[in-house]
Coordinates of C-alpha atoms and ligand atoms in Angstrom, one line a residue:
M1 CA -17.9 -141.1 -77.3
L2 CA -19.3 -139.0 -74.6
Q3 CA -17.1 -136.8 -72.4
S4 CA -18.3 -135.3 -69.2
T5 CA -18.6 -131.5 -68.9
Q6 CA -17.1 -131.4 -65.5
R7 CA -16.4 -127.7 -66.0
L8 CA -20.1 -127.1 -65.4
R9 CA -20.5 -125.5 -62.0
Q10 CA -23.7 -126.4 -60.1
C11 CA -25.1 -123.1 -58.9
A12 CA -27.3 -123.2 -55.7
M13 CA -29.5 -120.2 -56.2
M14 CA -32.6 -119.0 -54.6
P15 CA -35.7 -119.2 -57.0
R16 CA -36.0 -115.4 -57.3
Q17 CA -32.3 -114.9 -58.1
Q18 CA -32.5 -117.8 -60.5
E19 CA -35.5 -116.2 -62.3
K20 CA -33.6 -112.9 -62.7
F21 CA -30.5 -114.7 -63.9
Q22 CA -32.5 -116.7 -66.4
K23 CA -34.1 -113.4 -67.7
I24 CA -30.7 -111.9 -68.3
L25 CA -29.5 -115.0 -70.0
H26 CA -32.6 -115.1 -72.2
A27 CA -32.0 -111.5 -73.3
T28 CA -28.4 -112.3 -74.1
F29 CA -29.7 -115.3 -76.2
V30 CA -32.1 -113.1 -78.1
C31 CA -29.3 -110.7 -79.1
L32 CA -27.0 -113.5 -80.1
N33 CA -29.9 -114.9 -82.2
L34 CA -29.7 -112.4 -84.9
F35 CA -25.9 -112.7 -85.1
V36 CA -26.0 -116.4 -85.4
A37 CA -28.9 -116.5 -87.8
F38 CA -26.9 -114.8 -90.6
N39 CA -23.5 -116.3 -89.8
H40 CA -23.2 -120.1 -89.9
A41 CA -24.3 -121.0 -93.5
G42 CA -23.2 -124.6 -93.1
D43 CA -19.9 -124.0 -91.4
Y44 CA -20.0 -125.9 -88.2
N45 CA -16.5 -125.1 -86.9
G46 CA -16.6 -125.1 -83.1
Y47 CA -20.2 -126.2 -82.9
M48 CA -20.9 -128.7 -80.2
V49 CA -23.6 -131.3 -79.7
Y50 CA -24.6 -131.8 -76.1
Q51 CA -26.4 -134.7 -74.7
L52 CA -28.9 -133.5 -72.1
S53 CA -30.7 -135.6 -69.5
P54 CA -33.4 -133.5 -67.9
N55 CA -35.0 -135.7 -65.2
T56 CA -38.0 -133.5 -64.3
S57 CA -40.7 -131.8 -66.3
E58 CA -39.4 -128.4 -65.1
K59 CA -36.0 -129.2 -66.6
I60 CA -37.7 -130.3 -69.9
A61 CA -39.5 -127.0 -69.9
V62 CA -36.2 -125.1 -69.5
L63 CA -34.9 -127.0 -72.6
K64 CA -38.1 -126.4 -74.5
S65 CA -37.7 -122.7 -74.0
L66 CA -34.4 -122.9 -76.0
E67 CA -36.2 -124.2 -79.1
S68 CA -36.9 -120.7 -80.3
V69 CA -33.3 -119.6 -80.0
T70 CA -31.4 -119.5 -83.3
G71 CA -28.0 -121.1 -83.1
Y72 CA -29.6 -123.8 -81.0
D73 CA -30.6 -126.8 -83.0
F74 CA -32.2 -129.8 -81.3
W75 CA -31.1 -132.9 -83.2
Q76 CA -33.3 -134.8 -80.8
E77 CA -35.9 -132.6 -79.2
P78 CA -36.4 -132.5 -75.4
G79 CA -39.1 -134.9 -74.2
R80 CA -37.4 -138.2 -74.0
K81 CA -34.9 -139.3 -71.3
T82 CA -32.1 -137.7 -73.3
S83 CA -32.0 -135.2 -76.1
H84 CA -29.3 -133.8 -78.3
L85 CA -28.7 -130.2 -78.9
M86 CA -26.2 -128.5 -81.2
V87 CA -25.0 -125.1 -79.9
A88 CA -23.1 -122.4 -81.8
P89 CA -19.7 -121.5 -80.4
E90 CA -20.8 -118.0 -79.4
Q91 CA -23.5 -119.4 -77.2
Q92 CA -21.8 -122.3 -75.5
H93 CA -20.6 -120.4 -72.5
E94 CA -24.0 -119.0 -71.7
F95 CA -25.6 -122.3 -72.4
E96 CA -23.4 -124.2 -70.0
K97 CA -24.1 -121.6 -67.3
R98 CA -27.8 -122.0 -68.0
M99 CA -27.7 -125.8 -67.7
A100 CA -25.7 -125.5 -64.5
A101 CA -28.2 -123.0 -63.1
S102 CA -31.1 -125.4 -64.0
Q103 CA -29.1 -128.4 -62.7
I104 CA -29.6 -130.2 -66.0
Q105 CA -27.1 -133.0 -66.5
T106 CA -25.0 -132.3 -69.6
T107 CA -22.4 -134.2 -71.5
I108 CA -20.6 -133.5 -74.8
A109 CA -21.7 -135.9 -77.6
I110 CA -19.7 -134.1 -80.4
N111 CA -16.9 -131.8 -79.5
N112 CA -16.6 -130.0 -82.9
V113 CA -19.2 -130.7 -85.5
A114 CA -17.0 -129.6 -88.4
E115 CA -14.4 -132.1 -87.5
H116 CA -17.0 -134.8 -87.0
L117 CA -18.2 -134.1 -90.6
R118 CA -14.6 -134.2 -91.9
K119 CA -14.1 -137.7 -90.5
D120 CA -17.5 -138.8 -92.0
G121 CA -18.1 -138.4 -95.7
T122 CA -16.2 -141.4 -97.1
Y123 CA -19.4 -143.0 -98.2
R124 CA -21.4 -140.3 -99.7
D125 CA -22.6 -140.5 -103.3
G126 CA -20.2 -139.2 -105.9
Q127 CA -17.2 -140.0 -103.8
K128 CA -14.7 -142.6 -104.7
E129 CA -15.3 -146.2 -103.5
K130 CA -13.6 -149.5 -103.8
S131 CA -14.9 -151.6 -106.6
N132 CA -15.0 -155.4 -106.3
K133 CA -11.6 -155.8 -107.9
G134 CA -10.1 -153.5 -105.3
T135 CA -9.5 -150.6 -107.7
R136 CA -11.0 -147.2 -106.9
R137 CA -13.7 -146.0 -109.2
R138 CA -16.3 -143.3 -109.2
F139 CA -19.8 -144.3 -108.3
L140 CA -21.7 -142.6 -111.0
R141 CA -24.2 -145.1 -112.1
P142 CA -25.6 -147.1 -109.3
D143 CA -27.4 -150.0 -110.7
W144 CA -30.5 -151.3 -108.8
K145 CA -29.7 -155.0 -108.7
N146 CA -26.3 -154.6 -107.3
F147 CA -26.9 -151.5 -105.1
S148 CA -26.1 -152.6 -101.6
F149 CA -27.4 -149.6 -99.6
E150 CA -24.0 -148.8 -98.1
R151 CA -24.0 -145.2 -99.2
Y152 CA -26.3 -142.3 -99.6
L153 CA -27.5 -141.3 -103.0
K154 CA -28.0 -137.9 -104.5
Y155 CA -31.5 -137.2 -105.6
N156 CA -30.8 -137.5 -109.3
H157 CA -29.3 -140.9 -108.8
M158 CA -32.4 -141.9 -106.8
L159 CA -34.6 -140.9 -109.7
R160 CA -32.3 -142.7 -112.2
L161 CA -32.4 -145.9 -110.1
V162 CA -36.2 -145.7 -109.7
R163 CA -36.9 -145.0 -113.4
G164 CA -34.6 -147.8 -114.5
V165 CA -36.3 -150.4 -112.4
V166 CA -39.8 -149.3 -113.0
A167 CA -39.4 -149.3 -116.8
K168 CA -38.9 -153.1 -116.6
K169 CA -42.0 -153.8 -114.5
S170 CA -45.5 -153.8 -115.7
T171 CA -47.0 -153.5 -112.2
A172 CA -45.0 -150.3 -111.5
N173 CA -45.4 -146.8 -112.7
V174 CA -43.6 -143.5 -111.8
I175 CA -46.1 -140.7 -111.2
T176 CA -45.2 -137.1 -110.8
I177 CA -46.9 -135.8 -107.7
G178 CA -45.6 -132.2 -107.7
Q179 CA -42.7 -129.9 -108.0
T180 CA -40.5 -128.5 -105.3
Y181 CA -39.9 -124.8 -104.6
Q182 CA -36.7 -125.0 -106.5
G183 CA -38.3 -126.8 -109.4
R184 CA -37.3 -130.4 -108.7
K185 CA -39.7 -133.1 -109.8
M186 CA -41.4 -135.0 -107.0
I187 CA -42.3 -138.6 -107.7
A188 CA -44.1 -141.5 -106.3
V189 CA -43.9 -145.1 -107.5
K190 CA -47.3 -146.8 -107.9
L191 CA -47.3 -150.6 -107.5
S192 CA -50.6 -152.0 -108.3
T193 CA -52.5 -154.8 -110.1
C194 CA -56.0 -153.7 -109.2
D195 CA -57.3 -150.3 -108.3
N196 CA -59.8 -151.7 -105.8
N197 CA -57.1 -153.1 -103.5
P198 CA -56.4 -151.4 -100.2
V199 CA -53.8 -148.6 -100.6
I200 CA -50.7 -148.0 -98.5
V201 CA -48.7 -144.8 -98.8
I202 CA -45.0 -144.7 -97.7
D203 CA -42.7 -141.7 -97.7
G204 CA -39.4 -140.6 -96.3
G205 CA -37.2 -137.6 -96.1
I206 CA -39.5 -134.7 -95.2
H207 CA -36.5 -133.5 -93.2
G208 CA -33.5 -132.8 -95.4
R209 CA -30.8 -134.0 -93.0
E210 CA -32.3 -137.3 -92.2
W211 CA -30.6 -139.2 -94.9
A212 CA -31.3 -142.7 -93.7
A213 CA -35.0 -142.2 -94.2
P214 CA -35.1 -141.9 -98.1
M215 CA -32.5 -144.6 -98.4
S216 CA -34.8 -146.9 -96.3
V217 CA -37.8 -146.1 -98.5
L218 CA -35.8 -146.9 -101.6
Y219 CA -34.8 -150.2 -100.1
I220 CA -38.5 -151.0 -99.3
L221 CA -39.3 -150.2 -102.9
Q222 CA -36.5 -152.5 -104.1
K223 CA -38.0 -155.4 -102.0
L224 CA -41.6 -154.7 -102.9
I225 CA -41.3 -154.2 -106.6
D226 CA -40.6 -157.9 -107.1
D227 CA -43.1 -159.2 -104.5
D228 CA -45.8 -160.2 -107.0
E229 CA -47.9 -161.8 -104.3
V230 CA -48.3 -158.7 -102.2
I231 CA -48.9 -156.5 -105.2
K232 CA -51.8 -158.8 -106.2
K233 CA -53.6 -157.8 -102.9
L234 CA -52.4 -154.3 -102.1
T235 CA -51.6 -151.0 -104.0
F236 CA -48.6 -149.0 -102.9
Y237 CA -47.6 -145.4 -103.5
I238 CA -44.0 -145.0 -102.5
I239 CA -42.4 -141.6 -102.3
P240 CA -38.7 -142.1 -101.7
L241 CA -37.9 -138.4 -101.0
L242 CA -40.5 -135.8 -100.0
N243 CA -38.1 -132.9 -99.6
P244 CA -35.5 -133.1 -102.4
D245 CA -34.6 -129.4 -102.1
G246 CA -33.8 -129.7 -98.4
Y247 CA -31.9 -133.0 -99.0
E248 CA -29.8 -131.7 -101.7
Y249 CA -29.0 -128.5 -99.7
S250 CA -28.0 -130.8 -96.8
R251 CA -25.7 -132.7 -99.1
R252 CA -24.1 -129.8 -100.8
K253 CA -24.1 -126.8 -98.4
D254 CA -25.4 -127.3 -94.9
R255 CA -25.4 -130.9 -93.6
Y256 CA -27.9 -130.1 -90.9
W257 CA -30.5 -128.4 -93.0
R258 CA -34.0 -129.7 -92.0
K259 CA -36.6 -127.6 -93.8
T260 CA -37.8 -126.9 -97.3
M261 CA -36.0 -124.2 -99.3
S262 CA -38.8 -121.7 -99.8
K263 CA -38.3 -118.0 -99.3
T264 CA -40.3 -115.9 -96.9
P265 CA -40.7 -112.2 -97.5
F266 CA -38.7 -109.8 -95.2
T267 CA -36.2 -112.3 -93.9
K268 CA -33.0 -113.9 -95.0
C269 CA -33.9 -117.2 -93.4
R270 CA -35.3 -119.8 -95.7
G271 CA -37.5 -122.8 -95.4
V272 CA -40.4 -124.3 -93.5
D273 CA -40.4 -127.4 -91.4
G274 CA -42.6 -129.6 -93.6
N275 CA -43.7 -131.7 -90.6
R276 CA -45.2 -128.6 -89.0
N277 CA -46.9 -127.4 -92.1
F278 CA -49.9 -129.8 -92.4
D279 CA -53.4 -128.5 -91.6
S280 CA -53.9 -130.4 -88.4
H281 CA -53.8 -128.3 -85.2
W282 CA -51.5 -126.1 -87.3
N283 CA -49.2 -123.9 -85.2
E284 CA -50.6 -125.2 -81.8
S285 CA -47.7 -127.0 -80.2
G286 CA -44.0 -127.7 -80.8
T287 CA -43.8 -125.2 -83.6
E288 CA -42.3 -121.8 -84.1
G289 CA -43.5 -118.7 -85.9
D290 CA -40.0 -117.4 -86.5
P291 CA -38.9 -118.1 -90.1
C292 CA -35.3 -118.6 -88.8
S293 CA -36.3 -121.4 -86.6
Q294 CA -35.8 -125.1 -87.6
L295 CA -39.4 -125.7 -86.5
Y296 CA -41.0 -122.8 -88.5
S297 CA -44.5 -123.9 -89.3
G298 CA -44.8 -121.6 -92.4
P299 CA -47.0 -118.6 -93.1
E300 CA -50.1 -120.8 -93.4
P301 CA -51.0 -124.5 -93.5
F302 CA -49.8 -126.1 -96.7
S303 CA -47.8 -123.1 -97.7
E304 CA -45.2 -125.6 -99.1
S305 CA -45.5 -127.3 -102.5
E306 CA -44.0 -130.4 -101.0
T307 CA -46.6 -130.8 -98.3
R308 CA -49.4 -130.0 -100.8
A309 CA -48.1 -132.7 -103.1
L310 CA -48.4 -135.3 -100.3
R311 CA -51.8 -133.9 -99.3
D312 CA -53.1 -134.2 -102.9
L313 CA -51.8 -137.7 -103.3
I314 CA -53.3 -138.9 -100.1
T315 CA -56.7 -137.3 -100.6
S316 CA -56.9 -138.7 -104.1
V317 CA -56.0 -142.3 -103.3
T318 CA -57.6 -142.7 -99.8
P319 CA -55.1 -145.0 -98.2
V320 CA -55.9 -147.4 -95.4
M321 CA -52.3 -147.0 -94.1
Y322 CA -49.7 -144.2 -94.2
I323 CA -46.1 -144.7 -93.0
T324 CA -43.6 -141.9 -92.8
F325 CA -39.9 -142.4 -92.2
H326 CA -37.7 -140.1 -90.2
S327 CA -34.4 -140.5 -88.4
Y328 CA -33.3 -140.9 -85.6
G329 CA -34.2 -142.5 -82.3
G330 CA -35.5 -146.1 -82.8
L331 CA -39.2 -145.3 -82.3
I332 CA -42.5 -146.5 -83.8
L333 CA -44.9 -143.6 -83.2
Y334 CA -48.6 -143.4 -83.8
P335 CA -50.9 -140.3 -83.5
W336 CA -51.5 -138.0 -81.9
G337 CA -48.6 -135.8 -82.2
Y338 CA -50.3 -132.5 -81.3
A339 CA -51.4 -133.4 -77.8
P340 CA -51.4 -136.4 -75.4
D341 CA -54.8 -137.6 -76.6
L342 CA -55.1 -141.0 -78.3
P343 CA -57.0 -142.0 -81.4
D344 CA -59.9 -144.5 -80.9
N345 CA -58.0 -147.3 -82.6
W346 CA -54.8 -146.9 -80.6
P347 CA -54.9 -150.4 -79.2
E348 CA -54.7 -151.8 -82.8
L349 CA -51.9 -149.4 -83.6
H350 CA -50.0 -150.2 -80.4
L351 CA -50.3 -154.0 -80.8
L352 CA -49.3 -153.9 -84.4
G353 CA -46.4 -151.5 -83.6
K354 CA -45.2 -154.0 -80.9
K355 CA -45.5 -156.9 -83.3
A356 CA -43.3 -155.1 -85.8
A357 CA -40.8 -154.1 -83.1
D358 CA -40.7 -157.7 -81.9
E359 CA -39.8 -158.9 -85.4
V360 CA -36.9 -156.4 -85.7
K361 CA -35.7 -157.5 -82.2
R362 CA -35.9 -161.2 -83.3
L363 CA -34.1 -160.7 -86.6
F364 CA -31.6 -158.0 -85.7
N365 CA -31.5 -157.8 -81.9
T366 CA -32.3 -154.1 -82.1
E367 CA -35.0 -152.5 -80.0
Y368 CA -37.7 -150.1 -81.3
V369 CA -39.9 -148.4 -78.7
V370 CA -43.6 -148.2 -79.5
G371 CA -46.0 -145.4 -78.4
A372 CA -48.1 -142.4 -79.1
S373 CA -46.1 -139.6 -80.5
T374 CA -46.7 -136.9 -77.9
N375 CA -46.4 -139.3 -75.0
L376 CA -43.2 -140.9 -76.2
L377 CA -41.6 -137.8 -77.7
Y378 CA -43.1 -134.4 -77.3
P379 CA -46.1 -132.5 -78.6
A380 CA -45.6 -131.2 -82.1
S381 CA -48.6 -130.3 -84.3
G382 CA -49.0 -129.9 -88.1
G383 CA -47.3 -133.3 -88.8
S384 CA -48.1 -135.4 -91.9
D385 CA -49.1 -138.3 -89.7
D386 CA -51.7 -136.4 -87.6
W387 CA -53.1 -134.7 -90.7
S388 CA -53.5 -138.0 -92.6
M389 CA -55.4 -139.5 -89.7
E390 CA -57.4 -136.5 -88.7
K391 CA -58.3 -134.9 -92.0
A392 CA -57.8 -137.6 -94.6
G393 CA -59.3 -140.4 -92.5
V394 CA -56.3 -142.8 -92.8
Q395 CA -56.9 -145.5 -90.2
L396 CA -53.4 -146.9 -89.7
V397 CA -50.7 -144.3 -89.4
Y398 CA -47.1 -144.6 -88.2
C399 CA -44.1 -142.2 -88.0
I400 CA -40.9 -144.2 -87.7
E401 CA -37.8 -142.7 -86.2
L402 CA -35.1 -145.1 -87.5
E403 CA -32.4 -146.5 -85.2
D404 CA -29.1 -144.7 -85.5
F405 CA -26.8 -146.9 -83.4
G406 CA -25.5 -143.8 -81.7
S407 CA -24.3 -142.3 -85.0
K408 CA -27.2 -139.7 -85.1
F409 CA -27.5 -138.3 -88.6
E410 CA -24.4 -140.1 -89.9
P411 CA -24.9 -143.9 -89.8
S412 CA -21.9 -145.6 -91.3
P413 CA -22.2 -147.9 -94.4
N414 CA -22.6 -151.0 -92.2
E415 CA -25.2 -149.3 -90.0
L416 CA -27.1 -147.9 -93.0
K417 CA -27.3 -151.5 -94.3
K418 CA -28.9 -152.6 -91.1
I419 CA -31.2 -149.6 -90.8
V420 CA -32.8 -150.1 -94.2
Q421 CA -33.5 -153.7 -93.3
H422 CA -35.2 -152.6 -90.0
A423 CA -37.4 -150.3 -92.1
N424 CA -38.3 -153.1 -94.5
T425 CA -39.0 -155.6 -91.7
L426 CA -41.4 -153.1 -90.1
V427 CA -43.2 -152.5 -93.4
Q428 CA -43.5 -156.3 -94.0
V429 CA -45.3 -156.7 -90.7
F430 CA -47.5 -153.7 -91.3
T431 CA -48.3 -154.9 -94.8
K432 CA -49.3 -158.4 -93.6
H433 CA -51.7 -156.9 -91.1
V434 CA -53.4 -154.8 -93.9
E435 CA -53.5 -157.9 -96.1
E436 CA -55.1 -160.0 -93.5
N437 CA -57.5 -157.4 -92.1
Y438 CA -58.3 -154.9 -94.8
A439 CA -58.1 -156.7 -98.1
S440 CA -61.0 -158.6 -99.6
Ligands
0X9_1 O1 -40.5 -133.6 -84.8 C1 -40.7 -134.3 -85.8 O2 -41.2 -133.8 -86.8 C2 -40.4 -135.8 -85.8 N1 -39.1 -136.0 -85.2 S1 -37.8 -135.5 -85.9 O3 -36.7 -135.6 -85.0 N2 -37.5 -136.5 -87.1 O4 -37.9 -134.2 -86.4 C3 -41.5 -136.5 -85.0 C4 -42.8 -136.3 -85.5 C5 -43.9 -137.1 -84.8 N3 -45.2 -136.8 -85.2 C6 -45.9 -135.6 -84.9 N4 -45.5 -134.9 -83.9 N5 -47.0 -135.4 -85.5
ZN2 ZN1 -37.7 -135.9 -89.1

């Protein structure tokens, strides 16, 4: 529930004074930066999440200038009507002053992130759950047929589920597409009956903390694997989890970890934002050169083994469609993400996106908004979606920000169950379009 931050005082300052004031604040932020960078390590006691409603482009620019400040973590980046920002306790006072000075409307979405996390967590993998008979048992061996998508799975269990089901199906194969920085196996499931069929690549979880995304891709796989009719006409490569290192670190140590886990020389900060690491307008917009930033684009394009694995798969199978799942926001995005330009085929992408959104609305009464990435969200270059269209020539490309029902990164079991169905509905509509227009 949102609470109003009435303690924010609206300051009526002259522009010059305001500029000076903002410079002093910025200097204070930079000093705090170093302190916070080495001090939170997954402990979110006292951290707050603010909901911000900047109603002018100047106010959005003020928020954007905070992106580079460590201790500030945008859960939803500035660009849309509202955004969510987590702020470390040491910085909250300065932050509130700054918002007041810039007259940006601010409410508190989560008062203490650590408490919020303590309340959550009853439905994570490995924790006790009620069995059908009402007794409590440990959920160690999820089995595919009865798995109901009401909890999040650890990566090993995802692999176990996938391997188990693929072993029973002649049209499905698990292929290893690479290895993560920490040595985890990266896999894709190939569903195919004929190598000449149009190819669709689907992935999820390039951002560690977005747990609903890999679960959605697993659900899509569960539905597709038995759909013999579709597999007669199309070939799929499904990558349930693109950033297993980041996901596992988010499960075990730091719930809001977003990046990969690679090490960069001369800094204690780890990881690269995989979705800023692709070689498409690399490092041009919405990215950071600071290894401590959540949006660090890496030392060079494709510095990460995880992004290279996707690159190599896509270049070798030349898909006609690529869909990447993220959370959250309830958005169906198509390129470009680096700038407000539009691809030539944007009318097709827009109409198909709308068709898919209409189907989710009809079945679940949930609204997904459709549009070009930069225009609907914000400019951010180096994304897997932009790269696959620009450099790999994939014609139909979507980045889906799954609905969260206001639960942000922590959809409840009930919500997760609906979210994975949204994802599957979108894919069904997309798949039908490819079948009807691109298959022979
Ligand atoms: O910023 C991102 O990478 C995505 N949003 S998220 O909140 N899940 O991090 C949106 C990516 C949209 N695509 C591009 N900008 N290329
Ligand atoms: Zn994401």
